[in-house]
CSV table of C-alpha atoms and ligand atoms in Angstrom, one decimal:
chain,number,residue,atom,x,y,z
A,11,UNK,CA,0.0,0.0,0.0
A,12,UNK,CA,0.8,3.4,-0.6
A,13,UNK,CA,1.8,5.9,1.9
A,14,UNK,CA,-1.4,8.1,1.1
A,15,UNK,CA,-3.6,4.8,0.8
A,16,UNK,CA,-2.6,3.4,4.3
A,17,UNK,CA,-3.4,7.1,5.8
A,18,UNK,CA,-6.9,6.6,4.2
A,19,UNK,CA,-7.0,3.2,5.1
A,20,UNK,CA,-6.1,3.9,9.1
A,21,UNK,CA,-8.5,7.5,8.9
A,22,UNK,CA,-11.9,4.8,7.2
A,23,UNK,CA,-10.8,2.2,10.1
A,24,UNK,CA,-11.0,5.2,12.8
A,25,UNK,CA,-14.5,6.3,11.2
A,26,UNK,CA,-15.8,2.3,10.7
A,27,UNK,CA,-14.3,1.1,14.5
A,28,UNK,CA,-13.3,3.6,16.8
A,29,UNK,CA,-14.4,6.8,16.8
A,30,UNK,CA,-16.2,8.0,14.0
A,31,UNK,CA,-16.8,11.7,15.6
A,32,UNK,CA,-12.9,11.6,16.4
A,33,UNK,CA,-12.0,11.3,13.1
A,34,UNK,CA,-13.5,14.5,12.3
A,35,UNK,CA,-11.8,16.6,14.9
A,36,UNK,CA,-8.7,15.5,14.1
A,37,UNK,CA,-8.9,15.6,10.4
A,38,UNK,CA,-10.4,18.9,10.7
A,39,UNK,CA,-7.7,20.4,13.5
A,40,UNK,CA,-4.7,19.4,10.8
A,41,UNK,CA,-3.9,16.1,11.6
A,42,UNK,CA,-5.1,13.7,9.2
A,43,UNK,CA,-1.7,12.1,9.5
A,44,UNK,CA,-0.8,8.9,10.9
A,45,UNK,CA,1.9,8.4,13.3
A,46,UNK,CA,5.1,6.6,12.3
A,47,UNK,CA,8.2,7.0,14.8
A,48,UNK,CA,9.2,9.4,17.1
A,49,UNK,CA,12.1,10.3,19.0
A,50,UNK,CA,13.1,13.5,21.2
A,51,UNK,CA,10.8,16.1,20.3
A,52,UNK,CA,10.0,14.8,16.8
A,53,UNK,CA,7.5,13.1,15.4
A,54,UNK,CA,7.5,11.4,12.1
A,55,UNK,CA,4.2,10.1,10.2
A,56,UNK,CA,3.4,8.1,7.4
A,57,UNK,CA,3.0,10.8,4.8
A,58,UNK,CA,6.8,11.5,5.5
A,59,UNK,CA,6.1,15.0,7.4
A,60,UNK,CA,7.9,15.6,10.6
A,61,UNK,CA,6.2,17.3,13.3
A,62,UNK,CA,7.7,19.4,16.6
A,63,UNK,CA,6.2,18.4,19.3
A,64,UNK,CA,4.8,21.0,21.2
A,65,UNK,CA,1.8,19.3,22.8
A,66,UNK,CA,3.8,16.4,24.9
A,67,UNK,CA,0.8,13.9,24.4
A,68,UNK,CA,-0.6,16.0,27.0
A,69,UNK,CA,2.1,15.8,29.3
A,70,UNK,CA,3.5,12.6,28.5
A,71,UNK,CA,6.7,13.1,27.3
A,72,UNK,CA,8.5,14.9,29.4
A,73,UNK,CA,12.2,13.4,28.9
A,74,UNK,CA,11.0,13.4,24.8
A,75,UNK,CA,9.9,10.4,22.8
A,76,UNK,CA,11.7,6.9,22.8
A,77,UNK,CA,14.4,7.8,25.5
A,78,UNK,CA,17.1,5.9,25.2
A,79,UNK,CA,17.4,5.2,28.8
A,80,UNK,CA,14.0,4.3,29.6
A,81,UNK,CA,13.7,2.2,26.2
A,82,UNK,CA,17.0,0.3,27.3
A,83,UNK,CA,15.6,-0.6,31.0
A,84,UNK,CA,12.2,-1.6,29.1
A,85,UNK,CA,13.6,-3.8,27.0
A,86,UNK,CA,16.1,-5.3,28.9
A,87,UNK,CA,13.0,-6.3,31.6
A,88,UNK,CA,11.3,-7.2,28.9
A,89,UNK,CA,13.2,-10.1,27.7
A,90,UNK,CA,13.3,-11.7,31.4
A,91,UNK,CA,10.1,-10.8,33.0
A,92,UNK,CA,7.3,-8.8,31.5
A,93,UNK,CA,4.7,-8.9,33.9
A,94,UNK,CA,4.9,-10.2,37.0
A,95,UNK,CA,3.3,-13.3,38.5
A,96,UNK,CA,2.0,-11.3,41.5
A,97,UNK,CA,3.0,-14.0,44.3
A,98,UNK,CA,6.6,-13.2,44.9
A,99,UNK,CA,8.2,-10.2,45.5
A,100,UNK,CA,8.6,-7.6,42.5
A,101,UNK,CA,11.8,-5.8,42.4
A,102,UNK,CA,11.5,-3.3,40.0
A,103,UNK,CA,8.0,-2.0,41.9
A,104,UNK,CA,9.8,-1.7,44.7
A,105,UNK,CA,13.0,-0.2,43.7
A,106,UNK,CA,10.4,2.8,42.2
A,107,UNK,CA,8.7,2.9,45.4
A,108,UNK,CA,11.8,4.1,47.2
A,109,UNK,CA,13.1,6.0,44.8
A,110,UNK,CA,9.7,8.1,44.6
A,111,UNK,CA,9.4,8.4,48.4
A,112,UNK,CA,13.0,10.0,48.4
A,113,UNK,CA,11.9,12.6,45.8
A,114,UNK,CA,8.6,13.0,46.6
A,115,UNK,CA,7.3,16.1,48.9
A,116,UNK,CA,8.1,15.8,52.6
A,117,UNK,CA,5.8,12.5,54.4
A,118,UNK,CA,4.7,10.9,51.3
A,119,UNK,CA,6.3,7.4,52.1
A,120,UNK,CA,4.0,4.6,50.0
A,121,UNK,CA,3.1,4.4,46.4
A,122,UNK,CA,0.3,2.3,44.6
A,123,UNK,CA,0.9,1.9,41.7
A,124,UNK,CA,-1.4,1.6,38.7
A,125,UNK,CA,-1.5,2.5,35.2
A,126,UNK,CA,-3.1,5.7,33.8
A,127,UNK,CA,-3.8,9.2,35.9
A,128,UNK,CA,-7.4,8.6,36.7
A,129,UNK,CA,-6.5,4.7,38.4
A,130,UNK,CA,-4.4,6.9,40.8
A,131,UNK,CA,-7.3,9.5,41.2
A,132,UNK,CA,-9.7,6.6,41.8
A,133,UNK,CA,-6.8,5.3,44.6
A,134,UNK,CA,-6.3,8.9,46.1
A,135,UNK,CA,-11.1,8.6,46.5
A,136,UNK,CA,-10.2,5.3,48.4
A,137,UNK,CA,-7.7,5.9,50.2
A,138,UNK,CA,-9.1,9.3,52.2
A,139,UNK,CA,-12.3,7.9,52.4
A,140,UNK,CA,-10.7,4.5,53.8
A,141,UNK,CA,-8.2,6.4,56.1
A,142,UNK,CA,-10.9,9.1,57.3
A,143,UNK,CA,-14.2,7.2,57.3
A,144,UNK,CA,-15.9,10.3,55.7
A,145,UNK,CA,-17.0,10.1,52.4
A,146,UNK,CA,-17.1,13.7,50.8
A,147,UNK,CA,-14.9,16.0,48.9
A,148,UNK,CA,-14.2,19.4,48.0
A,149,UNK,CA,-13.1,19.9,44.4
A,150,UNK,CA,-12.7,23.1,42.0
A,151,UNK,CA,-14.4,24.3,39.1
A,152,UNK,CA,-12.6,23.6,36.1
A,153,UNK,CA,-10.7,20.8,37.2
A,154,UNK,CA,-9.7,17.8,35.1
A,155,UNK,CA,-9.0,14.8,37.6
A,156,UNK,CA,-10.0,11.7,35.0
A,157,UNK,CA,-13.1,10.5,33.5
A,158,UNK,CA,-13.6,7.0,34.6
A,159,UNK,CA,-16.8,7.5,37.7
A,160,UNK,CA,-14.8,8.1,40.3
A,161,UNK,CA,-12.4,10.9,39.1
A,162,UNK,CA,-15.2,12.5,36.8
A,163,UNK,CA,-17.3,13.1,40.2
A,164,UNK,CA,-14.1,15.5,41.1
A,165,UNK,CA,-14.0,16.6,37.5
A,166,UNK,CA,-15.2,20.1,37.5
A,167,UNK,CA,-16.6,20.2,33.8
A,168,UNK,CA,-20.6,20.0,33.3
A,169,UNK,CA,-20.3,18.6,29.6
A,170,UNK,CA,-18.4,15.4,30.6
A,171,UNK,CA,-20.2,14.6,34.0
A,172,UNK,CA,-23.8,15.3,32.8
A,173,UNK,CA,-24.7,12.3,30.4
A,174,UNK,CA,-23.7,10.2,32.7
A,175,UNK,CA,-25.3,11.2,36.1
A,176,UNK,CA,-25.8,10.2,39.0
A,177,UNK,CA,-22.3,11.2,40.0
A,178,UNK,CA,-20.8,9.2,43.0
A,179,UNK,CA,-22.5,11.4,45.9
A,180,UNK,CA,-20.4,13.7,48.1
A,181,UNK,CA,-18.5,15.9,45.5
A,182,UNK,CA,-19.2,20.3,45.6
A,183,UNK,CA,-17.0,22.5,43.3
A,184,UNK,CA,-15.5,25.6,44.6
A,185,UNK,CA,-14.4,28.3,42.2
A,186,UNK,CA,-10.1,27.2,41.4
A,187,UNK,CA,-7.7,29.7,43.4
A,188,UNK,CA,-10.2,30.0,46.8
A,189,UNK,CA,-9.4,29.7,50.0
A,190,UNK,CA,-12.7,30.8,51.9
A,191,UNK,CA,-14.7,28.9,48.9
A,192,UNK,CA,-13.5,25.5,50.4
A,193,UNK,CA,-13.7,26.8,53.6
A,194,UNK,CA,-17.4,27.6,53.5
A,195,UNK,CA,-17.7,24.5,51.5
A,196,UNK,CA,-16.4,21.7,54.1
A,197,UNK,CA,-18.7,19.9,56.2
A,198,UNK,CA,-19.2,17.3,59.3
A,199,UNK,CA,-18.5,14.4,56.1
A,200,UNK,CA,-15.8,16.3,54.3
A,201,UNK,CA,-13.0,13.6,54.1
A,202,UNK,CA,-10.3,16.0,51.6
A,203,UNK,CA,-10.0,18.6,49.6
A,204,UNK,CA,-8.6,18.0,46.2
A,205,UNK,CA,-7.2,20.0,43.4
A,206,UNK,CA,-4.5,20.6,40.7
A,207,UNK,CA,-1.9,22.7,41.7
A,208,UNK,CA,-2.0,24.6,38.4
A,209,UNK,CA,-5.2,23.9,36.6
A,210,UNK,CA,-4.4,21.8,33.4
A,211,UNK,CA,-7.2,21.2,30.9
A,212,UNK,CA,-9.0,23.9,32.7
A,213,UNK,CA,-6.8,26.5,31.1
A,214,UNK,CA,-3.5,26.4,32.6
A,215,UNK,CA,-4.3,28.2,35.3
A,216,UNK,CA,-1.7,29.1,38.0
A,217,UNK,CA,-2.9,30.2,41.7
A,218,UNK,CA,-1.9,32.5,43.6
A,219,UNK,CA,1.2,32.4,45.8
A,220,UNK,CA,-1.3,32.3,49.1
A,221,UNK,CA,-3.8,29.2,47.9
A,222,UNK,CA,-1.5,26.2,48.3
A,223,UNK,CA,-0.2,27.3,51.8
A,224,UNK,CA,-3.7,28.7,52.3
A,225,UNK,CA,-5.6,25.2,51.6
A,226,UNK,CA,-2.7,23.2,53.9
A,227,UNK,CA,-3.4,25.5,56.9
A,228,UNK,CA,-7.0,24.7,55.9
A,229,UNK,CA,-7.1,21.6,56.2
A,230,UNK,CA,-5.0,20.7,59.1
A,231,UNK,CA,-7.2,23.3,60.9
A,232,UNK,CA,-10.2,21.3,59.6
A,233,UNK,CA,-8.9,18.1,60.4
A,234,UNK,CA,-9.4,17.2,56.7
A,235,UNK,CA,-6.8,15.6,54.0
A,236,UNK,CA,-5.2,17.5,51.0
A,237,UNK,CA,-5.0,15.4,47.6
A,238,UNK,CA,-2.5,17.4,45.2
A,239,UNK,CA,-3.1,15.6,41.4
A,240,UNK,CA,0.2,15.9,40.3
A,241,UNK,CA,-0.7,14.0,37.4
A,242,UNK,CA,0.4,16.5,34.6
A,243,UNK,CA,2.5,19.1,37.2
A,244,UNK,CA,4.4,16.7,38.1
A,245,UNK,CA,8.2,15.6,37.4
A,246,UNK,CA,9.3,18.9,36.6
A,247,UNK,CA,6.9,20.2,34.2
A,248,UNK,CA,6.7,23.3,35.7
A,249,UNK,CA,10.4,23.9,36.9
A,250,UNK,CA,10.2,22.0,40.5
A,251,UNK,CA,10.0,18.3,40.5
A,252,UNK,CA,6.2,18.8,41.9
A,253,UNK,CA,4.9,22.0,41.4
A,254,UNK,CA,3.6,22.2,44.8
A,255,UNK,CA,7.1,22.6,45.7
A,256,UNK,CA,7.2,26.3,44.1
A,257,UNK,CA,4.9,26.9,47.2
A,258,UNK,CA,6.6,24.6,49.5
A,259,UNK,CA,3.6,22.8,50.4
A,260,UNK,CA,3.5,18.9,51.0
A,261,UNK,CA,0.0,17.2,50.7
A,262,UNK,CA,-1.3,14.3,52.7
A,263,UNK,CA,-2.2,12.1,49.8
A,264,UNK,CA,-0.4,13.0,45.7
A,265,UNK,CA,-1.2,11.5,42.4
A,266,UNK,CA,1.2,11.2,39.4
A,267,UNK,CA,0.8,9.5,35.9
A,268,UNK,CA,2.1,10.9,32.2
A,269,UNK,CA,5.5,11.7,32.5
A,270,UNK,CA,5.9,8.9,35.0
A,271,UNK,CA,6.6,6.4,32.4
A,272,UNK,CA,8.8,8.4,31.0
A,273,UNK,CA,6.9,8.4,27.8
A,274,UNK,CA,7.6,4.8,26.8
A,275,UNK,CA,5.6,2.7,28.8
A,276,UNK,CA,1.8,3.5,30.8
A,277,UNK,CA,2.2,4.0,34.5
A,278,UNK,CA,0.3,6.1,37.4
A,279,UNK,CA,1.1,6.2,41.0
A,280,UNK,CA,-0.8,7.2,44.3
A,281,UNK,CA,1.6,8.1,47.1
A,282,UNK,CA,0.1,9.0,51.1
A,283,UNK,CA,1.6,9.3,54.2
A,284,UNK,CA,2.4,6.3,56.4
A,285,UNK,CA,-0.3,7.6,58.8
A,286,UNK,CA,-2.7,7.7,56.2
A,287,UNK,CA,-2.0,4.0,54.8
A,288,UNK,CA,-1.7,2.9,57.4
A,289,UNK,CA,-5.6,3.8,58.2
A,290,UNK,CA,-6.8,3.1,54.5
A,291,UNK,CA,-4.7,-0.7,54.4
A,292,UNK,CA,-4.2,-1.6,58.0
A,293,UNK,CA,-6.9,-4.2,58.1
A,294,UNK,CA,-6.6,-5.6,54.3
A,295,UNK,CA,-3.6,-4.9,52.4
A,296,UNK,CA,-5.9,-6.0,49.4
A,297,UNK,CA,-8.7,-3.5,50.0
A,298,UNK,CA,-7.1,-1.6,46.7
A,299,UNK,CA,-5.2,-4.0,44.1
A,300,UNK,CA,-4.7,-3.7,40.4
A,301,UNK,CA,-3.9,-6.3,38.2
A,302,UNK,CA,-1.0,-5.2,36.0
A,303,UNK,CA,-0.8,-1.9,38.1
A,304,UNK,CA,2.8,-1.9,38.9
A,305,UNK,CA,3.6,-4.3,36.6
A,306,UNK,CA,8.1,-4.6,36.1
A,307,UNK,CA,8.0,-3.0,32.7
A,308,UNK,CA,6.3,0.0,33.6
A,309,UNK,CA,8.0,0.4,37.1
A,310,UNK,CA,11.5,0.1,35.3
A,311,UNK,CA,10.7,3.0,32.6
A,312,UNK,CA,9.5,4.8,35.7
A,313,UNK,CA,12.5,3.9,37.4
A,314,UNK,CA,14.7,4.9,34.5
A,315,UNK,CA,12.9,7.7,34.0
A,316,UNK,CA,13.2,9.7,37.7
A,317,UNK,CA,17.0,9.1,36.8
A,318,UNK,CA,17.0,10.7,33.7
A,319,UNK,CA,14.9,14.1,35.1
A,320,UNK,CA,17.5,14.1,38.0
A,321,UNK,CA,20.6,13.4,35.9
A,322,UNK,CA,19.7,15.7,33.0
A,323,UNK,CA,18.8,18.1,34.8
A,324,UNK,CA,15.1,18.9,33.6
A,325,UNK,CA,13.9,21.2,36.6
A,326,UNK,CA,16.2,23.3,35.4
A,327,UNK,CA,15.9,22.9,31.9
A,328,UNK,CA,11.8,23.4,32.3
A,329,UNK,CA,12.4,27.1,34.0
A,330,UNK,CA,15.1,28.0,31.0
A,331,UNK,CA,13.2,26.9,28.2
A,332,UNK,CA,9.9,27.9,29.9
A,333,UNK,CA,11.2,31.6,30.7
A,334,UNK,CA,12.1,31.4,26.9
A,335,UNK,CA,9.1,30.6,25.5
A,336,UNK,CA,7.1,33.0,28.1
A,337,UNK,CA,8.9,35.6,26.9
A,338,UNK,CA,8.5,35.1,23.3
A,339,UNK,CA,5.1,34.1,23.9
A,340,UNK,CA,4.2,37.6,25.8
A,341,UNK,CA,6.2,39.6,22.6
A,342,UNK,CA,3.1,37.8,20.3
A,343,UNK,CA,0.6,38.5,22.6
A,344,UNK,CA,1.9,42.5,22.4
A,345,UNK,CA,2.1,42.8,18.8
A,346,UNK,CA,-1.6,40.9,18.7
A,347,UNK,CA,-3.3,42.2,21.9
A,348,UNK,CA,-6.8,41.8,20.0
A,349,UNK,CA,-6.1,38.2,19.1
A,350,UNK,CA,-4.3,37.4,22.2
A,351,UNK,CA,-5.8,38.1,25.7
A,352,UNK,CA,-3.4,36.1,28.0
A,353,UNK,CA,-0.4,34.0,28.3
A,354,UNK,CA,0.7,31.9,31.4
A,355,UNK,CA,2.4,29.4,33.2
A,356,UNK,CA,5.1,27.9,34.8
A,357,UNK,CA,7.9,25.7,33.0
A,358,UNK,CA,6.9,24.1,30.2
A,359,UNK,CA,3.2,24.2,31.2
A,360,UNK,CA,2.4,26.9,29.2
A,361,UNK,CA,-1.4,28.2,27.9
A,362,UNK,CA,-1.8,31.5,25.6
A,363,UNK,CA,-5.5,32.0,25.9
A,364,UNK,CA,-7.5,33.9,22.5
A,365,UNK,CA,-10.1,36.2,22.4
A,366,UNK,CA,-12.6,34.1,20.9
A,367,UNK,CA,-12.2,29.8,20.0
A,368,UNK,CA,-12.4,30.3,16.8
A,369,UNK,CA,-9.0,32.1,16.7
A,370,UNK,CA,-7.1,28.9,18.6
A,371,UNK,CA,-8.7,26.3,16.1
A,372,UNK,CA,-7.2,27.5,13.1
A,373,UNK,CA,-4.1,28.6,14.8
A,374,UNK,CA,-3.9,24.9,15.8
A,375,UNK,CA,-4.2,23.6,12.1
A,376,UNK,CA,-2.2,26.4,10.8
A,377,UNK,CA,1.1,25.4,13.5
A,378,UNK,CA,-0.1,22.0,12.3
A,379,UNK,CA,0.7,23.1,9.0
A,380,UNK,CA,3.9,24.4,9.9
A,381,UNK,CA,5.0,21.4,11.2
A,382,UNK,CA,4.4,22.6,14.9
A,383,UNK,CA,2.0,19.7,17.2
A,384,UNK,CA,-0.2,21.7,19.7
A,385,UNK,CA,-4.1,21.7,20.9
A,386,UNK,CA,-6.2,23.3,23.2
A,387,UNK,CA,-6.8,22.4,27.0
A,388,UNK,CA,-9.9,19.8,27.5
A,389,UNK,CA,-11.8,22.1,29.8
A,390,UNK,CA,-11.4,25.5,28.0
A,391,UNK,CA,-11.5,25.7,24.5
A,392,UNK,CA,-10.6,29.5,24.3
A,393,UNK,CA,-6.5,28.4,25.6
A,394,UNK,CA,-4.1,26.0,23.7
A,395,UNK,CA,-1.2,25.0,25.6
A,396,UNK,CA,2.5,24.7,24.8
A,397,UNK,CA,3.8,21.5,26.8
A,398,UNK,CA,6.6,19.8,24.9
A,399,UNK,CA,9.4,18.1,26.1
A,400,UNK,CA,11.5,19.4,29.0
A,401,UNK,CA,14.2,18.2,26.3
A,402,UNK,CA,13.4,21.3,23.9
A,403,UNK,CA,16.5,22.6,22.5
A,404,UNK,CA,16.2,26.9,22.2
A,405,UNK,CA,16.5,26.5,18.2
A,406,UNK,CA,13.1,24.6,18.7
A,407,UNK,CA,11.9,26.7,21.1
A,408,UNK,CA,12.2,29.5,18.4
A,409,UNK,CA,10.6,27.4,15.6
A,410,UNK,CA,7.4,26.7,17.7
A,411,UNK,CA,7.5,30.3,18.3
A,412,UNK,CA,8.2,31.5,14.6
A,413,UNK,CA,4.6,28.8,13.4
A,414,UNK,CA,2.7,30.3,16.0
A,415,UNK,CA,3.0,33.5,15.2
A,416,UNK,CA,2.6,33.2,11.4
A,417,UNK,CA,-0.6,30.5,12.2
A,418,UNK,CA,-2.4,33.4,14.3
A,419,UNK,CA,-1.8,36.1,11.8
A,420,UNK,CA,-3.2,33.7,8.9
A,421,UNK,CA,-6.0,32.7,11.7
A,422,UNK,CA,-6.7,36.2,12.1
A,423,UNK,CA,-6.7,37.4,8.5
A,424,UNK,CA,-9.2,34.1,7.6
A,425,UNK,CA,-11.6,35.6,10.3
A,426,UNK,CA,-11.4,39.3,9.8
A,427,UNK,CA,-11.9,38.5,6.3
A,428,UNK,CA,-15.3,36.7,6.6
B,521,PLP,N1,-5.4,14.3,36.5
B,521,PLP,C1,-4.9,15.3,35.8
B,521,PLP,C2,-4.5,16.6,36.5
B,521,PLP,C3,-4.9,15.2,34.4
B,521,PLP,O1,-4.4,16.3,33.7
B,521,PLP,C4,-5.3,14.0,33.8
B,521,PLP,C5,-5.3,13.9,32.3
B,521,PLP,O2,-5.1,14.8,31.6
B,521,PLP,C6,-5.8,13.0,34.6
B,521,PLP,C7,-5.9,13.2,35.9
B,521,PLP,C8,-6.3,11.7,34.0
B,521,PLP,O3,-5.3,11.0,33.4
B,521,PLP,P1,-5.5,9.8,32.4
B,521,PLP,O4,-6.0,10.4,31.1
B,521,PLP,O5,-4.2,9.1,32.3
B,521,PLP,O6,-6.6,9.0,33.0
């Protein structure tokens, strides 16, 4: 088959078997392409384009595609044990356990490990209403925690919770970045509060310096738990291994996923505090089990891949590139302050949010066009995000840059001329 033929072939499969409503959007957003190889921040597809890739899989790929550490542990596991039998002792899982517990912020001691971010959303659910015996939870408006029943009752987005109501009972949303919100909102069942440190898919929204310190005083006062979803902040992202170190706060219970398996292999985790575990698993250490959650080929790419963030330095790398691509992000939004309203972050989590959606969805095919991969965040349609690797050189940081620029100006001559 052909090159263009198999892209048909894969886009008719997509329409006949998976997702026919999918294959719209993303033929219509610019990427009617299929995916080939990848490595570092490129991507390569079938029609022989290359791609920069400015989107991260949402977070994913952190240390870049196909690192060569993280593939070598993966595949040297993978020709002795792949999974594990789960009766004996697994070495890789716990060899990740420790290492995370040594990283991780101050008191978080055990992991669970599972294998996407809303598993370890669902564990973080368990766990405070196992450790606390109360069953409710404040969450914020906006928030993306997962969509699977659990984590979409904490999900702060009408559109995906509606058709699929009743929500697990016990979940109120607070407006994002307020203290006294979640203070009026806890009550005699509250079991945690739980939140994103920097709002992901609801628009890359950063707090204020006062709401992470604000919510831990809160809740000890309260006598309630703090869950941080580190799922996307996390593993220096945003230029501190978790962002909730910018703010030196520690929570009681912390979620991670994405960059965890250091982009080669699926892996979440759910860490807590020894207090806390030992409350939510004293009595049954099988109360919360996953079949191939921890499994040795995921725990080695994690493994592998918490070495490669500390030896290559990508906390560091995250604030330089980040400060970068702020900057030359902010210059844009000055020479287009009609098309532009914002642009924020921290790191490489980075959102520039237009004045109407229109604007982002062709700017999106347009940098698609340019060779440049990026999308919008889940919960807010008006902001697409810049979250590539932590690997970006400066040369590509200026590419990225250059496309967007020339995709908003062609997005804003398309809609001024209609
Ligand atoms: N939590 C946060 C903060 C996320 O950003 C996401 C995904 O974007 C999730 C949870 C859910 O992760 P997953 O898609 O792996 O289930």
């Amino acid at each position: 088959m052909d090159s263009e033929s198999r892209i048909n072939h894969v886009i008719d499969l997509y329409q006949e078997y998976v997702n026919p409503g999918l294959a719209s959007v993303m033929r219509f957003a610019g990427f009617g392409d299929v995916e080939e190889s990848a490595t570092g921040c490129t991507v390569r597809c079938v029609s022989g384009a290359e791609y920069l890739d400015c989107l991260g899989g949402y977070g994913v790929f952190t240390l870049g595609h196909s690192h060569p550490h993280v593939v070598a542990a993966v595949q040297e596991q993978l020709t002795r044990l792949p999974l594990s039998c789960r009766t004996f002792f697994n070495e890789p899982m716990a060899l990740l356990a420790e290492k995370l517990a040594s990283m991780a912020p101050k008191g978080l001691q055990y992991s669970f490990f599972c294998n996407s971010g809303t598993e370890a959303v669902e564990g973080a659910i368990k766990i405070a209403r196992g450790a606390t015996g109360r069953t409710d939870f404040v969450c914020t408006v906006g928030a993306f925690h997962g969509k699977s029943m659990g984590s979409l009752a904490a999900t702060g987005r009408e559109l995906f919770r509606k058709p699929f109501d009743p929500m697990l009972p016990g979940f109120v949303h607070v407006p994002f970045d307020d203290v006294q919100a979640v203070a009026d909102a806890i009550g005699p069942n509250t079991a945690a509060v739980i939140v994103e440190p920097i709002q992901g898919e609801g628009g890359i929204r950063c707090p204020s310096d006062d709401y992470l310190p604000g919510l831990r005083r809160l809740c000890d006062e309260r006598g309630i738990l703090l869950i941080l979803d580190e799922v996307q902040t996390g593993l220096s992202r945003t230029g501190a291994m978790f962002a909730c170190d910018h703010w030196g706060v520690a929570p009681d219970i912390m979620t991670l996923a994405k960059a965890l398996g250091g982009g080669v292999m699926p892996l979440g985790a759910v860490m807590a505090t020894k207090d806390i575990w030992d409350k939510a698993f004293g009595e049954n250490p099988l109360v919360h089990t996953s079949t191939f959650g921890g499994n040795p080929l995921a725990c080695r790419a994690g493994l592998a891949a918490l070495e490669a963030i500390e030896s290559e330095g990508l906390v560091e790398r995250a604030r330089a590139r980040g400060e970068q691509m702020i900057t030359g992000l902010r210059r844009i939004q000055a020479a287009h302050p009609d098309v532009l309203v914002d642009v924020r972050g921290m790191g490489l989590m980075i959102g520039v949010e237009f004045a109407v959606e229109d604007y982002g969805e062709l700017s999106i095919n347009g940098m698609s066009r340019r060779g440049v991969v990026a999308a919008y965040t889940l919960n807010n349609p008006k902001v697409i995000r810049f979250e590539p690797p932590v690997i970006i050189t400066e040369e590509e940081v200026d590419r990225a840059l250059k496309a967007f620029e020339e995709a908003l100006i062609e997005a804003a001559e398309m809609l001024n001329g209609m």
